[in-house]
Structure formats: structure tokens, C-alpha cells
Amino acid sequence: MAELYSKSRTKWACRRGMLELDVLLGPFVDDAYDALSESDKLVFQRLLAEEDPDLFAWFMGHKTCSDAELNTMVKLILDRVRV
């Protein structure tokens, strides 16, 4: 099993090249990361390994991620933002 990154390292990985992604990912780590299960934290880290243009397209609704786990994480993040 992959080793989980520390929260601070995960927060650092949320710093992207696009402001739109920064304002979604950083606050999610601050507010919701600790409540995720270990498996969901691994999915979130997999999400962070994706390319910025793909993340942007998924979060903006231009495309749907074909990976079901990543797609569920995208929806979870968007739901947290809309609250």
C-alpha cells in the first residue's frame, strides 16, 4: 500500500499552476482532509498526481473523469465548495 503523505505535504501538492484549482484544493485539505478515510486520502493523492488541464476540465464540468474513484473525489470536493 502506498504511504500517505503528511497533511502539510498534501497541502503543498495542492498548490497548482491555476488559481481555479488552488481555490478548490487548498481549502478542501484545510476543511475536509482529516475526515477522509485512509483509502479516500489515497484517492485524493492520486487525484493530485493528475495533470492540471485534466483537473480543470473535471472540476469545471467540461469533461468527466473515466476513473470512478477520482470522479467521486471530484464530486466530493465540488459538493464541499457548494456548501
Short mmCIF file of C-alpha atoms in Angstrom, two decimals:
data_model
loop_
_atom_site.label_atom_id
_atom_site.label_comp_id
_atom_site.label_asym_id
_atom_site.label_seq_id
_atom_site.Cartn_x
_atom_site.Cartn_y
_atom_site.Cartn_z
CA MET A 1 0.00 0.00 0.00
CA ALA A 2 1.26 3.48 -0.78
CA GLU A 3 2.39 5.55 2.16
CA LEU A 4 0.17 8.51 2.97
CA TYR A 5 1.75 11.91 2.74
CA SER A 6 1.56 14.20 5.72
CA LYS A 7 -1.15 16.82 5.65
CA SER A 8 1.41 19.58 5.13
CA ARG A 9 2.95 17.76 2.17
CA THR A 10 -0.52 17.15 0.74
CA LYS A 11 -1.37 20.84 1.20
CA TRP A 12 1.82 21.75 -0.65
CA ALA A 13 0.86 19.41 -3.51
CA CYS A 14 -2.44 21.33 -3.81
CA ARG A 15 -0.54 24.40 -4.99
CA ARG A 16 -1.08 24.22 -8.70
CA GLY A 17 -0.42 26.40 -11.72
CA MET A 18 -4.05 27.51 -11.91
CA LEU A 19 -5.81 29.74 -9.41
CA GLU A 20 -9.09 27.91 -10.06
CA LEU A 21 -7.54 24.69 -8.78
CA ASP A 22 -5.79 26.36 -5.86
CA VAL A 23 -9.06 27.76 -4.52
CA LEU A 24 -10.69 24.31 -4.68
CA LEU A 25 -7.95 22.04 -3.45
CA GLY A 26 -6.30 24.07 -0.67
CA PRO A 27 -9.47 24.79 1.29
CA PHE A 28 -10.59 21.18 0.84
CA VAL A 29 -7.42 19.98 2.56
CA ASP A 30 -7.86 22.55 5.33
CA ASP A 31 -11.50 21.71 5.98
CA ALA A 32 -12.12 18.10 4.97
CA TYR A 33 -8.89 16.12 4.53
CA ASP A 34 -8.66 14.95 8.15
CA ALA A 35 -12.17 13.47 7.98
CA LEU A 36 -11.38 11.33 4.92
CA SER A 37 -10.82 7.60 5.31
CA GLU A 38 -7.33 6.31 4.62
CA SER A 39 -8.50 4.93 1.27
CA ASP A 40 -10.07 8.28 0.32
CA LYS A 41 -6.83 10.05 1.25
CA LEU A 42 -5.03 7.76 -1.20
CA VAL A 43 -7.61 8.58 -3.87
CA PHE A 44 -7.13 12.30 -3.18
CA GLN A 45 -3.37 11.89 -3.57
CA ARG A 46 -3.94 10.06 -6.87
CA LEU A 47 -6.09 12.99 -7.94
CA LEU A 48 -3.25 15.39 -7.14
CA ALA A 49 -0.97 13.38 -9.45
CA GLU A 50 -3.17 14.23 -12.44
CA GLU A 51 -2.29 17.00 -14.88
CA ASP A 52 -3.70 20.48 -14.27
CA PRO A 53 -5.62 20.70 -17.59
CA ASP A 54 -7.42 17.44 -16.78
CA LEU A 55 -8.22 18.57 -13.24
CA PHE A 56 -9.51 21.88 -14.57
CA ALA A 57 -11.75 20.16 -17.13
CA TRP A 58 -13.18 17.80 -14.48
CA PHE A 59 -13.81 20.49 -11.88
CA MET A 60 -15.34 22.89 -14.38
CA GLY A 61 -17.61 20.17 -15.77
CA HIS A 62 -16.13 20.25 -19.27
CA LYS A 63 -15.23 16.55 -19.05
CA THR A 64 -15.92 13.60 -16.78
CA CYS A 65 -13.06 11.57 -15.38
CA SER A 66 -13.19 7.97 -16.56
CA ASP A 67 -11.73 6.71 -13.26
CA ALA A 68 -14.73 6.17 -10.96
CA GLU A 69 -12.78 6.79 -7.73
CA LEU A 70 -11.28 10.02 -9.00
CA ASN A 71 -14.63 11.14 -10.36
CA THR A 72 -16.23 10.53 -6.96
CA MET A 73 -13.48 12.58 -5.29
CA VAL A 74 -14.02 15.44 -7.75
CA LYS A 75 -17.74 15.41 -6.89
CA LEU A 76 -16.96 15.32 -3.16
CA ILE A 77 -14.68 18.36 -3.46
CA LEU A 78 -17.24 20.27 -5.53
CA ASP A 79 -20.00 19.42 -3.03
CA ARG A 80 -17.86 20.78 -0.19
CA VAL A 81 -17.31 24.01 -2.09
CA ARG A 82 -21.02 24.49 -2.76
CA VAL A 83 -21.97 24.15 0.94
#
